[in-house]
């Protein structure tokens, strides 16, 4: 069996997923509901897959086929290399867990109610880590509500209370011993109770207020809404961002008596580019690409040619201002790419200096700024040395819910 290291200890983990409940409060069987096409069993198998080498899904006759479908899908994706077992549950919760404990061979079992199908890695990982360190890790939360004894009306000190959730992770053999010690007479509501009844110390890991249990029919709409929000995170682990791209192009005439400045680098040459600013055609094309990706107009609208304020201006300052404007509108610059169409002079030696200037101006790592050169085979105005043209692309990210 694969081994995993937590806090210096080695051991394997099995996810024990309980889906055998009778759903008395729900009316219909909640394990057969779907959220975005996925049953609670599939959602939980997906959630635990990064943390466990094997899984045991405990089912009833009603939920067996949903479990088989989900197990086949996850196995097909390469999850759970040590296998997914499906076993029938028993009369009570503890009978179901015992069935799973006896078929599992893992060092640790993370027992979880499939009704808590909103469970996230930030709840699963600490429970397992706590068990590796202490023998058990019970996901728990404190109450934020005032708690009162119904009969007397007395307020209970909520600092002394913990609400237990799942997952609850344990050393499997020690939990099995606790089950044997508990016998079959008494009924327990969770594994922590059986563990503690056998004289074992309880250790808690942080649960989450969002780790709800799908219980009543009203919960279904709430779950659907929450899962729709988190669906992209569950499947990709990426933040909810949308990619946008922009294009920019610029041409300036080569004339005598002007400096040739490209990407903020002054290049020794007998001609320079004509323009109101420093006529840095490369930087101008990149500015237009960034503005285009953000649909914020073009360089002429932001920095008019006719404005004397921009006479002779260093175009890198305009780039800095355009990048700031993009960020103020909520965009994150992702990468830049440009091609200079230029017959003469040779530019390759200046590539890295240009990239570094542009990266600084647009506040990007140099690795996300590309500058390329092409000679137009003496064709067209660029090929005849009359002008230099730059073409550029930019990509930016925006929050997916920003519209
Ligand atoms: Mg220009």
Short mmCIF file of C-alpha atoms and ligand atoms in Angstrom, two decimals:
data_model
loop_
_atom_site.label_atom_id
_atom_site.label_comp_id
_atom_site.label_asym_id
_atom_site.label_seq_id
_atom_site.Cartn_x
_atom_site.Cartn_y
_atom_site.Cartn_z
CA UNK A 1 0.00 0.00 0.00
CA UNK A 2 1.20 3.52 -0.76
CA UNK A 3 2.63 5.43 2.15
CA UNK A 4 2.12 9.08 2.98
CA UNK A 5 4.09 11.26 5.36
CA UNK A 6 2.36 13.51 7.83
CA UNK A 7 4.42 15.17 10.57
CA UNK A 8 7.26 12.72 10.05
CA UNK A 9 5.07 9.62 10.38
CA UNK A 10 4.37 7.24 7.54
CA UNK A 11 1.02 5.66 6.90
CA UNK A 12 -1.77 5.05 4.42
CA UNK A 13 -5.22 6.64 4.50
CA UNK A 14 -8.60 5.19 3.57
CA UNK A 15 -11.65 7.42 3.11
CA UNK A 16 -14.70 5.74 4.68
CA UNK A 17 -17.69 7.44 3.07
CA UNK A 18 -21.07 6.79 4.63
CA UNK A 19 -24.04 6.79 2.26
CA UNK A 20 -26.31 4.19 3.84
CA UNK A 21 -28.59 6.50 5.83
CA UNK A 22 -32.35 6.29 5.39
CA UNK A 23 -32.88 10.05 4.86
CA UNK A 24 -35.90 10.11 7.16
CA UNK A 25 -35.89 13.91 7.47
CA UNK A 26 -35.46 14.40 3.73
CA UNK A 27 -38.37 12.29 2.56
CA UNK A 28 -36.64 11.16 -0.63
CA UNK A 29 -33.12 9.69 -0.60
CA UNK A 30 -30.65 12.60 -0.44
CA UNK A 31 -27.83 10.42 -1.77
CA UNK A 32 -29.64 10.25 -5.10
CA UNK A 33 -29.94 14.02 -5.50
CA UNK A 34 -27.55 15.63 -7.96
CA UNK A 35 -25.76 18.97 -7.83
CA UNK A 36 -24.30 20.00 -11.17
CA UNK A 37 -24.89 16.40 -12.25
CA UNK A 38 -22.94 14.94 -9.32
CA UNK A 39 -24.33 12.94 -6.41
CA UNK A 40 -23.12 13.55 -2.83
CA UNK A 41 -21.13 10.29 -3.09
CA UNK A 42 -19.28 11.51 -6.18
CA UNK A 43 -18.64 14.94 -4.63
CA UNK A 44 -17.17 13.31 -1.51
CA UNK A 45 -15.06 10.79 -3.46
CA UNK A 46 -13.63 13.73 -5.44
CA UNK A 47 -12.97 15.76 -2.30
CA UNK A 48 -11.06 12.97 -0.51
CA UNK A 49 -9.15 11.69 -3.56
CA UNK A 50 -6.08 13.93 -3.03
CA UNK A 51 -5.73 12.72 0.57
CA UNK A 52 -6.44 8.97 0.51
CA UNK A 53 -5.02 6.01 -1.41
CA UNK A 54 -8.15 3.91 -0.94
CA UNK A 55 -11.84 4.39 -0.19
CA UNK A 56 -14.70 2.35 1.18
CA UNK A 57 -18.18 3.61 0.33
CA UNK A 58 -20.84 2.24 2.66
CA UNK A 59 -24.17 2.03 0.85
CA UNK A 60 -27.75 0.86 1.20
CA UNK A 61 -29.47 -1.10 -1.55
CA UNK A 62 -30.89 2.22 -2.80
CA UNK A 63 -27.53 3.98 -3.04
CA UNK A 64 -25.36 1.12 -4.33
CA UNK A 65 -25.69 1.98 -8.01
CA UNK A 66 -24.94 5.68 -7.42
CA UNK A 67 -21.80 4.60 -5.57
CA UNK A 68 -20.76 2.19 -8.34
CA UNK A 69 -21.14 4.93 -10.96
CA UNK A 70 -19.12 7.44 -8.94
CA UNK A 71 -16.43 4.86 -8.11
CA UNK A 72 -16.03 3.90 -11.78
CA UNK A 73 -15.70 7.57 -12.76
CA UNK A 74 -13.10 8.37 -10.09
CA UNK A 75 -11.13 5.18 -10.78
CA UNK A 76 -11.14 6.15 -14.46
CA UNK A 77 -9.56 9.46 -13.50
CA UNK A 78 -6.75 7.61 -11.70
CA UNK A 79 -7.95 8.43 -8.18
CA UNK A 80 -7.56 5.97 -5.29
CA UNK A 81 -4.69 3.80 -6.60
CA UNK A 82 -5.31 1.24 -3.85
CA UNK A 83 -8.94 0.84 -4.87
CA UNK A 84 -12.50 1.86 -4.03
CA UNK A 85 -14.59 -0.80 -2.22
CA UNK A 86 -18.35 -0.64 -1.92
CA UNK A 87 -19.90 -2.40 1.08
CA UNK A 88 -23.43 -2.64 2.42
CA UNK A 89 -24.14 -0.75 5.61
CA UNK A 90 -25.82 -2.03 8.70
CA UNK A 91 -28.82 -1.08 10.82
CA UNK A 92 -27.10 1.74 12.71
CA UNK A 93 -24.32 4.16 11.76
CA UNK A 94 -21.85 2.24 13.93
CA UNK A 95 -22.70 -1.04 12.18
CA UNK A 96 -21.96 0.61 8.84
CA UNK A 97 -18.61 1.99 9.97
CA UNK A 98 -17.64 -1.38 11.47
CA UNK A 99 -18.27 -3.05 8.10
CA UNK A 100 -15.90 -0.56 6.47
CA UNK A 101 -13.23 -0.89 9.15
CA UNK A 102 -13.05 -4.64 8.67
CA UNK A 103 -12.50 -4.45 4.89
CA UNK A 104 -10.01 -1.56 4.98
CA UNK A 105 -6.30 -2.32 5.30
CA UNK A 106 -5.11 1.26 5.69
CA UNK A 107 -3.30 2.61 8.76
CA UNK A 108 -5.76 5.50 9.09
CA UNK A 109 -9.46 5.82 8.28
CA UNK A 110 -11.08 9.19 7.59
CA UNK A 111 -14.77 8.57 8.31
CA UNK A 112 -17.10 11.01 6.59
CA UNK A 113 -20.85 11.40 6.14
CA UNK A 114 -21.62 11.81 2.44
CA UNK A 115 -24.43 14.18 3.44
CA UNK A 116 -21.61 16.68 4.16
CA UNK A 117 -20.83 16.88 0.46
CA UNK A 118 -19.65 20.52 0.62
CA UNK A 119 -16.52 19.37 2.50
CA UNK A 120 -13.32 21.08 1.33
CA UNK A 121 -9.57 20.33 1.52
CA UNK A 122 -9.11 22.85 4.34
CA UNK A 123 -11.26 20.60 6.56
CA UNK A 124 -10.05 17.18 5.32
CA UNK A 125 -6.31 17.82 5.48
CA UNK A 126 -6.20 19.04 9.13
CA UNK A 127 -8.32 16.08 10.31
CA UNK A 128 -5.89 13.61 8.73
CA UNK A 129 -2.82 15.56 9.91
CA UNK A 130 -4.22 15.68 13.48
CA UNK A 131 -4.75 11.89 13.43
CA UNK A 132 -1.20 11.27 12.24
CA UNK A 133 0.04 13.32 15.16
CA UNK A 134 -2.39 12.29 17.90
CA UNK A 135 -4.17 9.12 16.79
CA UNK A 136 -7.40 10.93 16.01
CA UNK A 137 -8.64 14.17 14.45
CA UNK A 138 -12.30 15.13 14.81
CA UNK A 139 -13.41 18.04 12.61
CA UNK A 140 -15.30 20.38 14.93
CA UNK A 141 -16.64 23.92 15.12
CA UNK A 142 -17.65 26.23 17.94
CA UNK A 143 -21.18 27.56 18.02
CA UNK A 144 -21.64 31.19 17.02
CA UNK A 145 -25.20 31.20 18.37
CA UNK A 146 -26.22 31.65 21.98
CA UNK A 147 -27.08 28.25 23.40
CA UNK A 148 -29.78 27.88 26.03
CA UNK A 149 -31.20 25.02 28.07
CA UNK A 150 -34.82 24.81 26.93
CA UNK A 151 -36.30 23.87 30.30
CA UNK A 152 -34.57 26.46 32.51
CA UNK A 153 -33.67 29.07 29.91
CA UNK A 154 -30.12 29.10 31.28
CA UNK A 155 -27.43 30.15 28.80
CA UNK A 156 -24.75 27.52 28.29
CA UNK A 157 -21.14 28.67 28.10
CA UNK A 158 -20.51 28.08 24.40
CA UNK A 159 -16.72 28.25 24.91
CA UNK A 160 -17.01 24.84 26.55
CA UNK A 161 -18.97 23.33 23.64
CA UNK A 162 -17.84 21.85 20.34
CA UNK A 163 -20.08 20.70 17.50
CA UNK A 164 -18.58 17.58 15.95
CA UNK A 165 -18.65 17.24 12.17
CA UNK A 166 -16.94 14.78 9.87
CA UNK A 167 -14.38 13.83 8.70
CA UNK A 168 -13.22 12.10 11.85
CA UNK A 169 -9.89 10.40 11.23
CA UNK A 170 -8.49 7.62 13.42
CA UNK A 171 -5.77 5.00 13.60
CA UNK A 172 -7.81 2.18 12.08
CA UNK A 173 -6.72 -0.68 14.35
CA UNK A 174 -7.23 1.38 17.48
CA UNK A 175 -10.71 2.45 16.33
CA UNK A 176 -11.49 -1.20 15.61
CA UNK A 177 -10.46 -2.06 19.20
CA UNK A 178 -12.76 0.72 20.45
CA UNK A 179 -15.62 -0.76 18.42
CA UNK A 180 -14.97 -4.18 19.94
CA UNK A 181 -14.90 -2.67 23.43
CA UNK A 182 -18.15 -0.78 22.75
CA UNK A 183 -19.97 -4.02 21.93
CA UNK A 184 -23.26 -4.07 20.09
CA UNK A 185 -25.67 -2.98 22.83
CA UNK A 186 -25.28 0.79 23.04
CA UNK A 187 -25.96 3.18 20.16
CA UNK A 188 -23.45 5.92 19.42
CA UNK A 189 -23.97 8.97 17.21
CA UNK A 190 -20.42 9.18 15.89
CA UNK A 191 -17.00 7.53 15.96
CA UNK A 192 -15.57 10.11 18.36
CA UNK A 193 -18.07 8.86 20.96
CA UNK A 194 -16.99 5.23 20.50
CA UNK A 195 -13.31 6.24 20.56
CA UNK A 196 -13.78 8.20 23.80
CA UNK A 197 -15.90 5.46 25.41
CA UNK A 198 -12.91 3.13 25.08
CA UNK A 199 -10.82 5.58 27.11
CA UNK A 200 -8.98 7.21 24.18
CA UNK A 201 -8.26 10.94 24.25
CA UNK A 202 -10.07 13.06 21.69
CA UNK A 203 -8.20 15.54 19.51
CA UNK A 204 -9.99 18.12 17.38
CA UNK A 205 -9.21 19.68 14.04
CA UNK A 206 -10.87 22.78 12.58
CA UNK A 207 -14.17 22.10 10.82
CA UNK A 208 -16.03 24.69 8.80
CA UNK A 209 -19.38 26.43 9.09
CA UNK A 210 -19.83 25.63 5.40
CA UNK A 211 -19.39 21.89 6.03
CA UNK A 212 -23.18 21.52 6.37
CA UNK A 213 -25.08 18.30 6.44
CA UNK A 214 -27.70 17.88 3.73
CA UNK A 215 -30.64 17.17 6.02
CA UNK A 216 -33.97 18.72 5.08
CA UNK A 217 -35.50 19.37 1.63
CA UNK A 218 -34.83 23.13 2.13
CA UNK A 219 -31.10 22.38 2.27
CA UNK A 220 -31.08 21.19 -1.32
CA UNK A 221 -31.44 24.68 -2.84
CA UNK A 222 -28.72 26.05 -0.54
CA UNK A 223 -26.37 23.21 -1.49
CA UNK A 224 -27.04 23.73 -5.19
CA UNK A 225 -26.22 27.45 -4.87
CA UNK A 226 -23.04 26.87 -2.85
CA UNK A 227 -21.81 24.09 -5.13
CA UNK A 228 -22.43 26.16 -8.25
CA UNK A 229 -20.15 28.84 -6.77
CA UNK A 230 -17.43 26.37 -5.86
CA UNK A 231 -17.72 24.03 -8.85
CA UNK A 232 -14.77 25.54 -10.70
CA UNK A 233 -12.66 25.27 -7.55
CA UNK A 234 -13.58 21.63 -7.01
CA UNK A 235 -12.67 20.63 -10.53
CA UNK A 236 -9.62 22.77 -11.16
CA UNK A 237 -8.36 24.15 -7.85
CA UNK A 238 -7.96 27.43 -9.73
CA UNK A 239 -9.40 30.72 -8.58
CA UNK A 240 -12.53 31.81 -10.42
CA UNK A 241 -10.79 33.97 -13.05
CA UNK A 242 -11.57 34.61 -16.68
CA UNK A 243 -8.83 35.08 -19.27
CA UNK A 244 -9.03 37.97 -21.73
CA UNK A 245 -6.65 38.79 -24.58
CA UNK A 246 -5.90 42.01 -26.43
CA UNK A 247 -4.08 42.98 -29.61
CA UNK A 248 -2.06 46.10 -30.45
CA UNK A 249 -0.28 47.43 -33.53
CA UNK A 250 1.74 50.57 -34.25
CA UNK A 251 3.94 51.96 -37.01
CA UNK A 252 6.33 54.92 -36.92
CA UNK A 253 8.33 56.44 -39.74
CA UNK A 254 12.16 56.22 -39.67
CA UNK A 255 13.74 59.65 -40.20
CA UNK A 256 17.08 61.36 -39.76
CA UNK A 257 17.79 63.41 -36.67
CA UNK A 258 15.79 61.30 -34.21
CA UNK A 259 16.82 58.76 -31.57
CA UNK A 260 15.78 55.15 -32.14
CA UNK A 261 14.11 53.97 -28.92
CA UNK A 262 12.54 50.51 -28.76
CA UNK A 263 11.26 49.02 -25.50
CA UNK A 264 12.91 51.93 -23.70
CA UNK A 265 16.36 51.00 -25.09
CA UNK A 266 18.24 53.62 -27.13
CA UNK A 267 19.70 51.81 -30.12
CA UNK A 268 22.64 53.26 -32.04
CA UNK A 269 21.43 53.84 -35.62
CA UNK A 270 21.59 56.61 -38.19
CA UNK A 271 17.78 56.99 -38.20
CA UNK A 272 15.20 57.26 -35.47
CA UNK A 273 11.42 57.03 -35.24
CA UNK A 274 9.28 60.12 -35.74
CA UNK A 275 6.55 60.98 -33.25
CA UNK A 276 5.28 63.37 -30.60
CA UNK A 277 6.59 61.19 -27.79
CA UNK A 278 9.86 59.26 -27.96
CA UNK A 279 8.03 57.24 -30.69
CA UNK A 280 8.78 53.90 -28.98
CA UNK A 281 6.70 51.83 -31.38
CA UNK A 282 7.17 48.58 -29.42
CA UNK A 283 5.95 50.05 -26.14
CA UNK A 284 3.01 51.71 -27.93
CA UNK A 285 1.83 48.42 -29.45
CA UNK A 286 2.05 46.74 -26.05
CA UNK A 287 0.08 49.53 -24.39
CA UNK A 288 -2.66 49.09 -26.99
CA UNK A 289 -2.68 45.33 -26.42
CA UNK A 290 -3.15 45.80 -22.67
CA UNK A 291 -5.85 48.46 -23.13
CA UNK A 292 -7.50 46.20 -25.71
CA UNK A 293 -7.57 43.19 -23.37
CA UNK A 294 -9.36 45.35 -20.81
CA UNK A 295 -11.59 47.11 -23.39
CA UNK A 296 -10.31 50.45 -22.11
CA UNK A 297 -9.95 52.20 -25.47
CA UNK A 298 -6.62 52.89 -27.18
CA UNK A 299 -3.38 54.75 -26.59
CA UNK A 300 -4.58 57.79 -28.55
CA UNK A 301 -7.51 58.28 -26.17
CA UNK A 302 -5.35 57.98 -23.07
CA UNK A 303 -2.32 59.95 -24.28
CA UNK A 304 -3.34 62.15 -27.26
CA UNK A 305 -0.63 62.83 -29.86
CA UNK A 306 -1.71 66.47 -29.91
CA UNK A 307 -1.15 66.97 -26.17
CA UNK A 308 2.10 68.90 -25.57
CA UNK A 309 2.34 67.19 -22.17
CA UNK A 310 3.46 64.06 -24.01
CA UNK A 311 6.03 65.78 -26.25
CA UNK A 312 9.21 63.75 -26.11
CA UNK A 313 7.84 61.69 -23.22
CA UNK A 314 9.44 58.37 -22.27
CA UNK A 315 6.83 55.85 -23.45
CA UNK A 316 7.66 53.54 -20.54
CA UNK A 317 5.94 56.12 -18.32
CA UNK A 318 2.82 55.80 -20.50
CA UNK A 319 3.06 52.01 -20.14
CA UNK A 320 3.24 52.37 -16.37
CA UNK A 321 0.13 54.57 -16.41
CA UNK A 322 -1.79 52.19 -18.73
CA UNK A 323 -0.93 49.20 -16.51
CA UNK A 324 -2.07 51.12 -13.43
CA UNK A 325 -5.33 51.97 -15.17
CA UNK A 326 -5.90 48.29 -16.05
CA UNK A 327 -5.27 47.30 -12.43
CA UNK A 328 -7.59 50.03 -11.14
CA UNK A 329 -10.31 48.48 -13.30
CA UNK A 330 -9.77 45.13 -11.56
CA UNK A 331 -7.63 43.38 -14.17
CA UNK A 332 -4.52 41.33 -13.43
CA UNK A 333 -1.88 41.52 -16.15
CA UNK A 334 -0.86 38.01 -17.15
CA UNK A 335 1.62 38.14 -20.04
CA UNK A 336 2.82 40.24 -22.97
CA UNK A 337 4.19 39.22 -26.36
CA UNK A 338 5.35 41.41 -29.22
CA UNK A 339 7.01 41.22 -32.62
CA UNK A 340 8.98 44.07 -34.17
CA UNK A 341 8.93 44.14 -37.97
CA UNK A 342 12.25 45.79 -38.78
CA UNK A 343 14.73 45.34 -41.64
CA UNK A 344 17.53 47.32 -40.01
CA UNK A 345 19.25 47.64 -37.57
CA UNK A 346 19.79 44.21 -36.04
CA UNK A 347 18.00 44.14 -32.68
CA UNK A 348 18.58 40.71 -31.11
CA UNK A 349 21.37 41.99 -28.86
CA UNK A 350 18.92 44.39 -27.18
CA UNK A 351 16.14 41.87 -26.56
CA UNK A 352 16.76 41.27 -22.86
CA UNK A 353 17.26 44.95 -22.08
CA UNK A 354 13.89 45.67 -23.76
CA UNK A 355 12.17 42.86 -21.86
CA UNK A 356 13.54 44.10 -18.55
CA UNK A 357 12.40 47.71 -19.21
CA UNK A 358 8.95 46.56 -20.30
CA UNK A 359 8.58 44.12 -17.39
CA UNK A 360 9.35 46.91 -14.96
CA UNK A 361 7.01 49.39 -16.66
CA UNK A 362 4.08 46.96 -16.76
CA UNK A 363 4.98 45.48 -13.32
CA UNK A 364 5.36 41.92 -14.58
CA UNK A 365 8.06 39.29 -14.08
CA UNK A 366 10.50 39.31 -17.03
CA UNK A 367 9.51 35.71 -17.75
CA UNK A 368 6.05 36.93 -18.77
CA UNK A 369 7.30 39.50 -21.25
CA UNK A 370 8.36 38.33 -24.70
CA UNK A 371 9.93 40.44 -27.47
CA UNK A 372 10.59 38.99 -30.92
CA UNK A 373 12.05 40.36 -34.15
CA UNK A 374 11.37 39.67 -37.78
CA UNK A 375 12.93 41.06 -40.94
CA UNK A 376 10.38 41.52 -43.75
CA UNK A 377 12.68 40.31 -46.56
CA UNK A 378 13.04 43.86 -47.96
CA UNK A 379 9.34 43.98 -48.77
CA UNK A 380 6.93 46.73 -47.85
CA UNK A 381 7.78 50.01 -46.14
CA UNK A 382 9.47 48.22 -43.22
CA UNK A 383 11.55 46.17 -45.66
CA UNK A 384 12.64 49.34 -47.43
CA UNK A 385 13.65 50.88 -44.11
CA UNK A 386 10.95 53.58 -44.21
CA UNK A 387 9.30 52.55 -40.96
CA UNK A 388 9.22 50.08 -38.10
CA UNK A 389 6.02 48.27 -37.14
CA UNK A 390 5.24 46.49 -33.86
CA UNK A 391 2.47 43.97 -33.25
CA UNK A 392 1.62 42.84 -29.73
CA UNK A 393 -0.66 40.62 -27.70
CA UNK A 394 -1.53 40.85 -24.02
CA UNK A 395 -3.52 38.58 -21.74
CA UNK A 396 -5.17 39.70 -18.52
CA UNK A 397 -7.29 37.98 -15.88
CA UNK A 398 -10.52 39.26 -14.42
CA UNK A 399 -12.66 37.89 -11.62
CA UNK A 400 -15.28 35.68 -13.28
CA UNK A 401 -18.14 37.36 -11.38
CA UNK A 402 -17.04 40.92 -12.23
CA UNK A 403 -19.68 41.46 -14.90
MG1 LIG B 1 2.83 55.17 -31.66
#
